[in-house]
Short mmCIF file of C-alpha atoms and ligand atoms in Angstrom, two decimals:
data_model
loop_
_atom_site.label_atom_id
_atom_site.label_comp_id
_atom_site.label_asym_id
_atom_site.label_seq_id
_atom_site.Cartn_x
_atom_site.Cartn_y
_atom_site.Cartn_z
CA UNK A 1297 6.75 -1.44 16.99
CA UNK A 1298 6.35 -3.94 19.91
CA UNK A 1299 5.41 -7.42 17.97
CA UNK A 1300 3.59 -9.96 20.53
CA UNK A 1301 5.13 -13.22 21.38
CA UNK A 1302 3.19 -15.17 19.10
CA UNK A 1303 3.56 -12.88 16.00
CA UNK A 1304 7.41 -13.15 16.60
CA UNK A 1305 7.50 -16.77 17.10
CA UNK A 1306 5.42 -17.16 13.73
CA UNK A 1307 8.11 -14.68 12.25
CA UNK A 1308 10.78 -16.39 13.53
CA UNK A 1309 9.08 -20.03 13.03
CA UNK A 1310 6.82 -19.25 10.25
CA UNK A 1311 4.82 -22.30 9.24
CA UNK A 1312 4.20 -24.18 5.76
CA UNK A 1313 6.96 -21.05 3.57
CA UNK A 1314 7.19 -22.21 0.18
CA UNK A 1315 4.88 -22.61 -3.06
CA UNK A 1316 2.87 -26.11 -4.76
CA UNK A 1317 3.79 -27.13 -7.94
CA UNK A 1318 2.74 -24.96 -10.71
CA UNK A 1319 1.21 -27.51 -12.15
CA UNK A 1320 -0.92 -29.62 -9.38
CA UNK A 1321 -4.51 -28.94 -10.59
CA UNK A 1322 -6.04 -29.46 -6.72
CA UNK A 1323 -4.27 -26.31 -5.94
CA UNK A 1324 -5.60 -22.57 -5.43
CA UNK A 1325 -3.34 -19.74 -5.74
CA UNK A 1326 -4.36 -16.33 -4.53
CA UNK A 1327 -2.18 -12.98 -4.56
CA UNK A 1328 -3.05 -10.11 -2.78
CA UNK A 1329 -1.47 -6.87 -1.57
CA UNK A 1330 -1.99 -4.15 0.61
CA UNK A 1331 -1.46 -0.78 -1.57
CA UNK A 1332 -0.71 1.03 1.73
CA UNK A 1333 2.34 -0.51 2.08
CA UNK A 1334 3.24 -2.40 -0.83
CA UNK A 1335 3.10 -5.62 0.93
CA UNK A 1336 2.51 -8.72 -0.90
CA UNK A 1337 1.11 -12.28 0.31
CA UNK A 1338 0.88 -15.55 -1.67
CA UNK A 1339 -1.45 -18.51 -0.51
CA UNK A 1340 -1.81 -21.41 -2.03
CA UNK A 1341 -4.38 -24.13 -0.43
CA UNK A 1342 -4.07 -27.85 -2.08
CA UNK A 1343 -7.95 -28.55 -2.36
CA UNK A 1344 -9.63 -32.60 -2.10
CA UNK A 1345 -11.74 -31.92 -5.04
CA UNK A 1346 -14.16 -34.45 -4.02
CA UNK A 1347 -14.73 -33.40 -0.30
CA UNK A 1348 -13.70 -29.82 -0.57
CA UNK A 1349 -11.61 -30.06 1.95
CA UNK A 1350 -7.80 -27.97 2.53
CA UNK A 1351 -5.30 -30.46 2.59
CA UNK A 1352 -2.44 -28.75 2.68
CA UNK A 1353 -1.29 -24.65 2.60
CA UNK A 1354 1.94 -23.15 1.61
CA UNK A 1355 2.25 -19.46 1.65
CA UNK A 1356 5.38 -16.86 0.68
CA UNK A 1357 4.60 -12.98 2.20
CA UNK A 1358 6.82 -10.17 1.70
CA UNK A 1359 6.05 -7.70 4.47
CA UNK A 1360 6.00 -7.04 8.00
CA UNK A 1361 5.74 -9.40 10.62
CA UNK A 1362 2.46 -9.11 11.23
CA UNK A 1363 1.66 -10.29 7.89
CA UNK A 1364 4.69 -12.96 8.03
CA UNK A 1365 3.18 -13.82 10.96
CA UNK A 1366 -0.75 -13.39 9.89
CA UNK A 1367 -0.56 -15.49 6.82
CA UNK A 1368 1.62 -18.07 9.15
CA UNK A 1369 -1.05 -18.53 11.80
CA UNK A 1370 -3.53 -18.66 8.22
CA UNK A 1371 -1.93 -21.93 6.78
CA UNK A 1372 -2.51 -23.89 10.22
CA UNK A 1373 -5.90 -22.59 10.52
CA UNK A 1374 -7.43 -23.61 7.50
CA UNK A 1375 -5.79 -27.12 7.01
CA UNK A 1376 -8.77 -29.79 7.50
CA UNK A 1377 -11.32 -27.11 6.62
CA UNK A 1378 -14.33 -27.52 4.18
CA UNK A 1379 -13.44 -23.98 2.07
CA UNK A 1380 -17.43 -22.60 2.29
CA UNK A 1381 -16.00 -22.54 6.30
CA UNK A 1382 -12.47 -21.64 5.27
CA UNK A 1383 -14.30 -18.50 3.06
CA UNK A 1384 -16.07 -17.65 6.42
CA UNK A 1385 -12.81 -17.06 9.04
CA UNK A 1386 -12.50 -13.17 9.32
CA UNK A 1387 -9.42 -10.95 9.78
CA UNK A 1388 -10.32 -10.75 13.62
CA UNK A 1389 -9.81 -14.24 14.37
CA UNK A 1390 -6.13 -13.42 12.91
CA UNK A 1391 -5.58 -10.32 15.43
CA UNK A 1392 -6.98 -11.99 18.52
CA UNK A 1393 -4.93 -15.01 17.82
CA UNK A 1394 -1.63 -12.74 17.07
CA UNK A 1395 -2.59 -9.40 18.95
CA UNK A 1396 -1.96 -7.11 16.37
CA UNK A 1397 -2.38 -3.37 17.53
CA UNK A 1398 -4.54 -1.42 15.65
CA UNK A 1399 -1.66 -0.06 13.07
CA UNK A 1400 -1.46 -3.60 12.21
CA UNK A 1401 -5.27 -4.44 10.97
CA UNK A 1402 -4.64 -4.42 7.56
CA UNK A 1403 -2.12 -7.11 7.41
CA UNK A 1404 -4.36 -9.24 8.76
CA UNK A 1405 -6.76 -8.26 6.54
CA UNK A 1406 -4.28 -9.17 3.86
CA UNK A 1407 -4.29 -12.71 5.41
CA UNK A 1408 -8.23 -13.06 5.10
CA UNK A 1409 -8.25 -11.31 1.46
CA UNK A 1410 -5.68 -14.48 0.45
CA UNK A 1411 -7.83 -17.17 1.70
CA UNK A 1412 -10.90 -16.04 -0.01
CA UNK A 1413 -8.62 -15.28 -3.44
CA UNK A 1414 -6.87 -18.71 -3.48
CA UNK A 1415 -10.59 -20.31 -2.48
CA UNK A 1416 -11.44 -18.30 -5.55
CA UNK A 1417 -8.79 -19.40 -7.90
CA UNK A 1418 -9.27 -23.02 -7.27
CA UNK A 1419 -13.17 -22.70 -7.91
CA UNK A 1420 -12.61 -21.34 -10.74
CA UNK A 1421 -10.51 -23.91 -12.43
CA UNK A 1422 -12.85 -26.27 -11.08
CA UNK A 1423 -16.54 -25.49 -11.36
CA UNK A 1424 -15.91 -23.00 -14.76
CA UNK A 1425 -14.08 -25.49 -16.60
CA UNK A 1426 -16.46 -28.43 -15.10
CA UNK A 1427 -19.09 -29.20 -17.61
CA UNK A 1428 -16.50 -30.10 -20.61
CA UNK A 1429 -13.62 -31.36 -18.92
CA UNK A 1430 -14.30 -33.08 -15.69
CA UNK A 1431 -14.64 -36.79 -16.05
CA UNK A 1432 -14.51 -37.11 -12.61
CA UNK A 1433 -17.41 -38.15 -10.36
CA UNK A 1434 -20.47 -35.60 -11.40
CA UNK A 1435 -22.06 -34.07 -7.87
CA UNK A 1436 -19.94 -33.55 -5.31
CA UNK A 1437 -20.20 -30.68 -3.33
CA UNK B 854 -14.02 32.87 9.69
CA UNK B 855 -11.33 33.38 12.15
CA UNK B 856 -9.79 36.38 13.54
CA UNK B 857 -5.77 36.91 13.27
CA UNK B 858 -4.28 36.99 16.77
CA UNK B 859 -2.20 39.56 15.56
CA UNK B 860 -3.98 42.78 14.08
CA UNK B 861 -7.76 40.64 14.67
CA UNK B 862 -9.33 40.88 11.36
CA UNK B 863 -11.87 38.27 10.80
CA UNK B 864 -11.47 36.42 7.83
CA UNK B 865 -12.21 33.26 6.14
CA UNK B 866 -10.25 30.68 7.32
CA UNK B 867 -6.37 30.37 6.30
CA UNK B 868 -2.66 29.50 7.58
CA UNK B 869 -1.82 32.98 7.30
CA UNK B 870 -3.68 36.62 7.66
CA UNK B 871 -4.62 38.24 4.27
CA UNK B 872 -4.26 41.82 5.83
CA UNK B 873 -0.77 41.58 7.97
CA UNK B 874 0.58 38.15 6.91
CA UNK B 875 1.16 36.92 10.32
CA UNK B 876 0.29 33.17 11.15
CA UNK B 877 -3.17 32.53 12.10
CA UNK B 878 -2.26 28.55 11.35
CA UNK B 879 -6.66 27.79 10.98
CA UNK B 880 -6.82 24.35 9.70
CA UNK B 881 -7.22 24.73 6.25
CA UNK B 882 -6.76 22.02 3.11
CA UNK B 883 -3.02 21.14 1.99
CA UNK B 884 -3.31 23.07 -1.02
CA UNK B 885 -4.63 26.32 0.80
CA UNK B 886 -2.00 25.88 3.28
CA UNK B 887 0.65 26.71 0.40
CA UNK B 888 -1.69 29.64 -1.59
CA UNK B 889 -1.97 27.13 -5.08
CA UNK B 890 -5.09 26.06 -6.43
CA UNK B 891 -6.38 22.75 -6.17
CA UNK B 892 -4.88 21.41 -9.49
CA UNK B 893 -2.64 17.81 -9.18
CA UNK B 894 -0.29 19.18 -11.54
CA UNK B 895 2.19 20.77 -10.09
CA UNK B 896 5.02 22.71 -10.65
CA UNK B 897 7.51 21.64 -8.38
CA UNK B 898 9.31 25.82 -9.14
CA UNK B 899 6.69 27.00 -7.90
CA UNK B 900 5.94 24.59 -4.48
CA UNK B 901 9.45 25.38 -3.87
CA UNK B 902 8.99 29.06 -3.63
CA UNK B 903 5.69 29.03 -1.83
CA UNK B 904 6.90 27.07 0.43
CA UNK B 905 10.02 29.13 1.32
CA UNK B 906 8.19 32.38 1.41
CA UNK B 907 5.89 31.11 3.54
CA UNK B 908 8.14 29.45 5.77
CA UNK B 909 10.26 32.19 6.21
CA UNK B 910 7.15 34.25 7.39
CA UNK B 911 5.36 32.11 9.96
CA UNK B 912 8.44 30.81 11.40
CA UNK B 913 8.54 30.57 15.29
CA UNK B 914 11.60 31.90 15.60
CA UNK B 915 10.16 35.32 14.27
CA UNK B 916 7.66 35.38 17.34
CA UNK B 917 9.52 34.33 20.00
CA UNK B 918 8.35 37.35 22.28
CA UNK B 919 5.34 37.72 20.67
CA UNK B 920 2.05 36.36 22.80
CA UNK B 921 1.33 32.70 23.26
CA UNK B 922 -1.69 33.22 20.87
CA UNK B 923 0.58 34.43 18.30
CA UNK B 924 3.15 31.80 19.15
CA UNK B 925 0.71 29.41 19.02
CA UNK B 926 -0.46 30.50 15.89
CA UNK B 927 2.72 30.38 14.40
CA UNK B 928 3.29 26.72 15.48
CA UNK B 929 0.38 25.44 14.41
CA UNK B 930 0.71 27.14 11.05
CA UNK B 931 4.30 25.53 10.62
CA UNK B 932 3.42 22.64 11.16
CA UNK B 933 0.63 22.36 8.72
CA UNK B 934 2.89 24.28 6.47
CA UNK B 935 5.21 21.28 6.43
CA UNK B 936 3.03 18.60 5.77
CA UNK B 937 1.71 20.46 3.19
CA UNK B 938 4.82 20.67 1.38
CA UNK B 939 6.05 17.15 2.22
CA UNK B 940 2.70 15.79 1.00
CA UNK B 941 2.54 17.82 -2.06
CA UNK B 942 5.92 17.60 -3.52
CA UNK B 943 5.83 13.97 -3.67
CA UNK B 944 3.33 12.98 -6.66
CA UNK B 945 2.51 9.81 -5.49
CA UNK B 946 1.47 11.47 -1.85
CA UNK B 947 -0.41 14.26 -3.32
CA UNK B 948 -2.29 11.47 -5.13
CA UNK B 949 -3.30 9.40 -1.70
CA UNK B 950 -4.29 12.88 -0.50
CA UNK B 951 -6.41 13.74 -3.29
CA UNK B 952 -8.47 10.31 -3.07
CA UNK B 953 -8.10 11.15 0.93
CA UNK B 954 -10.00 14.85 0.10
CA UNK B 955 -12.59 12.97 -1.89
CA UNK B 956 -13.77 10.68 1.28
CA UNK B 957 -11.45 7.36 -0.70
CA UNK B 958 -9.34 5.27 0.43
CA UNK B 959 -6.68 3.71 -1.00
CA UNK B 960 -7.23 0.03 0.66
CA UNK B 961 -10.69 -0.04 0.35
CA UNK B 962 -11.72 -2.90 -1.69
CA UNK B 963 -8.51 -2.96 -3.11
CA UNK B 964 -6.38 -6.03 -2.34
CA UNK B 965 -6.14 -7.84 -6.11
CA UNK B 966 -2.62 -7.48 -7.42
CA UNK B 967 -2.65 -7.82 -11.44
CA UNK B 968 -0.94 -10.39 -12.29
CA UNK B 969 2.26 -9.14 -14.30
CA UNK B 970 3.18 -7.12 -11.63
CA UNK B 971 2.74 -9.71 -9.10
CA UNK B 972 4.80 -12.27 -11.36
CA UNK B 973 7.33 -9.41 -11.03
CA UNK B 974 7.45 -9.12 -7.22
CA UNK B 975 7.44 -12.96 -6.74
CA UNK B 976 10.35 -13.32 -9.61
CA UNK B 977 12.26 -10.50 -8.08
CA UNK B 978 12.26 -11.99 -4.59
CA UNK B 979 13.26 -15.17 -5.99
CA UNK B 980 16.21 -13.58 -7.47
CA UNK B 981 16.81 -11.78 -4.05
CA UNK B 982 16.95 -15.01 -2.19
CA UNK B 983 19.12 -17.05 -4.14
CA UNK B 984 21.38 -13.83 -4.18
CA UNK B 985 21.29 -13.88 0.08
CA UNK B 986 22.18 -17.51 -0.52
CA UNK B 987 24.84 -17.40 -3.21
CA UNK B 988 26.72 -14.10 -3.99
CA UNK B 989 28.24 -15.24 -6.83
CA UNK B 990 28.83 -12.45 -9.65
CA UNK B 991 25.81 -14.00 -11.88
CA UNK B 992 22.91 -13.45 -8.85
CA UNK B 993 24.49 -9.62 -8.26
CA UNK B 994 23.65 -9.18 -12.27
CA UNK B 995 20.62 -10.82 -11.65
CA UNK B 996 19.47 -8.42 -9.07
CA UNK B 997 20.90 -5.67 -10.70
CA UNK B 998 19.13 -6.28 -13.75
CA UNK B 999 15.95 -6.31 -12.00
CA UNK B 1000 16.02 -3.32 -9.99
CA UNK B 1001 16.72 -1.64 -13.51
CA UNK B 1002 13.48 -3.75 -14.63
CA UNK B 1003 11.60 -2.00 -11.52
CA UNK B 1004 13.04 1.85 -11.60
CA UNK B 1005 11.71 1.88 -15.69
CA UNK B 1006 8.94 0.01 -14.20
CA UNK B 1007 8.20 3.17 -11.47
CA UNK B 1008 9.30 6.29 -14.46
CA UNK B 1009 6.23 4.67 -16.62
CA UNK B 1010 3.43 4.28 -13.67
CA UNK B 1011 4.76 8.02 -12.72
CA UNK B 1012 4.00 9.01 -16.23
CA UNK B 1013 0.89 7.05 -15.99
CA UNK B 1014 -0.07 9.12 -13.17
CA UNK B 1015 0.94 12.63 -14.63
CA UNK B 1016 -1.69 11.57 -16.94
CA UNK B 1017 -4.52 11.09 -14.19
CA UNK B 1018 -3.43 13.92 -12.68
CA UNK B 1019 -3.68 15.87 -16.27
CA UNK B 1020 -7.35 14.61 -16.50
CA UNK B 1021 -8.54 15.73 -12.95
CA UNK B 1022 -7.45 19.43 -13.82
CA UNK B 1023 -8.91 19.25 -17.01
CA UNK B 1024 -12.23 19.71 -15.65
CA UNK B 1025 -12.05 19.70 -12.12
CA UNK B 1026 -13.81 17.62 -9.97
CA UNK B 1027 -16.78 18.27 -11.51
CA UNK B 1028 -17.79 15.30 -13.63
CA UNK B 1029 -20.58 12.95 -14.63
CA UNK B 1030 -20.62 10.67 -12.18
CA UNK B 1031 -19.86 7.22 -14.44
CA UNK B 1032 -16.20 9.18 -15.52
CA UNK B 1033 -15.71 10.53 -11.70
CA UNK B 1034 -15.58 7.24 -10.50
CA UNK B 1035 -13.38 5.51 -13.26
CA UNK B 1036 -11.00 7.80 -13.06
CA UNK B 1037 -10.67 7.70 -8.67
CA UNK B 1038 -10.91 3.52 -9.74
CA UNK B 1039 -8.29 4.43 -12.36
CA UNK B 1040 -6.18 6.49 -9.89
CA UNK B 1041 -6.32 3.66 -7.23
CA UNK B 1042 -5.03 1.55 -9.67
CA UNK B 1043 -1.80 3.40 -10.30
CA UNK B 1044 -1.18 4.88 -6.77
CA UNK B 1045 -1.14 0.74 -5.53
CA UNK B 1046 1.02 -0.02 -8.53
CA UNK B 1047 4.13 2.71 -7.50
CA UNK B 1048 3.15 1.34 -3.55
CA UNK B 1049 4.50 -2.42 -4.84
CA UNK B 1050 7.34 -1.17 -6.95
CA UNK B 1051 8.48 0.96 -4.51
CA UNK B 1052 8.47 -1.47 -1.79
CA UNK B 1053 10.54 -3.75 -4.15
CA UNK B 1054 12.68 -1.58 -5.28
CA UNK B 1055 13.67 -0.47 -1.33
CA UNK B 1056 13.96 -4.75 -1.01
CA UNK B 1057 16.25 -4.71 -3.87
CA UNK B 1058 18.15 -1.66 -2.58
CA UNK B 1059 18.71 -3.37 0.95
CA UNK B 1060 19.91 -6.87 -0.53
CA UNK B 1061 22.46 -5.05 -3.08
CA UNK B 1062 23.23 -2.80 -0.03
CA UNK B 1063 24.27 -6.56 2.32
CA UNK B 1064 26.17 -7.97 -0.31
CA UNK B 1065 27.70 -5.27 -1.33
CA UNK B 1066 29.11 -4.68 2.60
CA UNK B 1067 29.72 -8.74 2.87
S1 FES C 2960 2.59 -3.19 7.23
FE1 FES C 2960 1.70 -3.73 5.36
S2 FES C 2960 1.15 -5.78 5.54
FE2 FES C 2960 1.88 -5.18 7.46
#
């Protein structure tokens, strides 16, 4: 498999590796895998709760390259984001950016799957649990 | 229908000729290809033998002056002959090929990993790394522990799957609808279970594999 020069140089530099605290309530974790393969991918996006905006992404993918790589190009792309625009960027943004051949889709389909599943995660801790436990500021967003 | 390049009866279609055995190699399911009936459960005896006998008949070698059709034939039927057997003998590859048969797929809409088996994959790898960075005789237990962990992990998802398997050929496909799909959902679910914990057990494998040639 011939990798591009960006998907190498995002496997061989790969941008924002690592996890958030466990316990930093601003954060959204999402988990997803490709059952083709058996690839996995974590994202996690650090959330402003009061402008919605992605402050900050970490993400830790074991697979290929092209999801090393996908989920790599992911954390720069969605830093400064609002998330209802983060929850819009598609899987072929990812393979123009990284050139993925067609064999390669589905990684960065893994990529887009994370976003919306840490996006998820983080709404749910925050609009679900809102009403009871959220001192904080009543209408944002 | 097709007709056998080699004595031409016309026949329904099939890898080899039901009046002279010779290969017609006709495109036909996996299951066909080897003569066994379209049950998941499989003896593994039996897949053997079909697939030796078979073999052993269409094999190019036996039709090496024989006409290109026939040739041709014979290629063609090997070759589907093969894939049938490699496809079929593994029960986690007969399993993609049955959702495959059924116009599923396994990624389709299927991208959540629950989260006890993702806690294991993410704990696993965490023990793999600090084993590439340390191979001190407490991270080699470690790992070793965990691919033990994985491998009992894998025998109960393949029992899991005997299971589904058990429930298709109960009744064939031919089920109220509601069951039909819970049980492909069901069968989705524990094909993309043994795709993780394979995957991590080959990651284990390779990291034991390095240290143990460091
Ligand atoms: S090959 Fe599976 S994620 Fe790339």
């Amino acid at each position: 498999m011939a990798y591009s020069d960006k998907v190498i140089d995002h496997y061989n530099n790969p941008r924002n590796v690592g996890s958030f605290d466990k316990g930093d309530a601003d954060v959204g974790t999402g988990i997803v895998g490709a059952p083709e393969c058996g690839d996995v991918m974590k994202l996690q996006l650090r959330i402003n709760p009061e402008s919605r905006v992605i402050e900050d992404a970490r993400f830790k993918t074991f697979g290929c390259g092209s999801a090393i790589a996908s989920s790599s190009y992911v954390t720069e792309l969605v830093k400064g984001k609002h998330i209802e625009e983060a929850m819009t960027i598609k899987n072929t943004v990812i393979v123009q950016e990284l050139n993925l051949p067609p064999v390669k889709i589905h990684c960065s389909v893994l990529a887009e799957d994370a976003i919306k599943a840490a996006i998820g995660d983080w709404k749910k801790q925050h609009e679900d649990a809102r009403p009871s436990a959220e001192p904080r500021k009543a209408q944002e967003g | 229908m097709v007709t056998c390049p080699s004595c031409v009866r016309t026949q329904p279609l099939a890898l080899v000729c039901a009046g002279c055995g010779a290969p017609i190699g006709a495109s036909v399911d996996l299951f066909a290809a080897l003569n066994l009936p379209r049950r998941l459960t499989i003896d593994p005896e039996a897949l053997e033998r079909a697939y030796h006998n078979l073999s052993r008949r269409i094999h190019p070698d036996r039709f090496g002056s024989a006409s290109v059709r026939i040739r041709d034939a014979s290629l063609r039927a090997t070759a589907l002959l093969t894939r049938a057997y490699r496809t079929l003998r593994d029960p986690a590859a007969r399993g993609r090929y049955w959702l495959e048969l059924h116009g599923h797929k396994l990624g389709d809409d299927n991208q959540r990993v629950p989260a006890n088996l993702a806690a294991l994959v993410f704990e696993t790898q965490e023990r793999l790394a600090e084993l590439r960075d340390e191979r001190t005789p407490g991270n080699l237990a470690a790992a070793r522990a965990r691919r033990e962990e994985v491998a009992r992990a894998l025998d109960a998802a393949g029992l899991e799957l005997a299971e589904n398997f058990a429930r298709w050929d109960a009744d064939g496909v031919a089920t109220a609808d509601g069951e039909h799909a819970a049980r492909f959902a069901e069968l989705k679910a524990v094909l993309s279970k043994i795709a993780y914990l394979t995957t991590l057990h080959r990651d284990i494998d390779r990291e034991l594999e390095t240290a143990r040639a460091a």
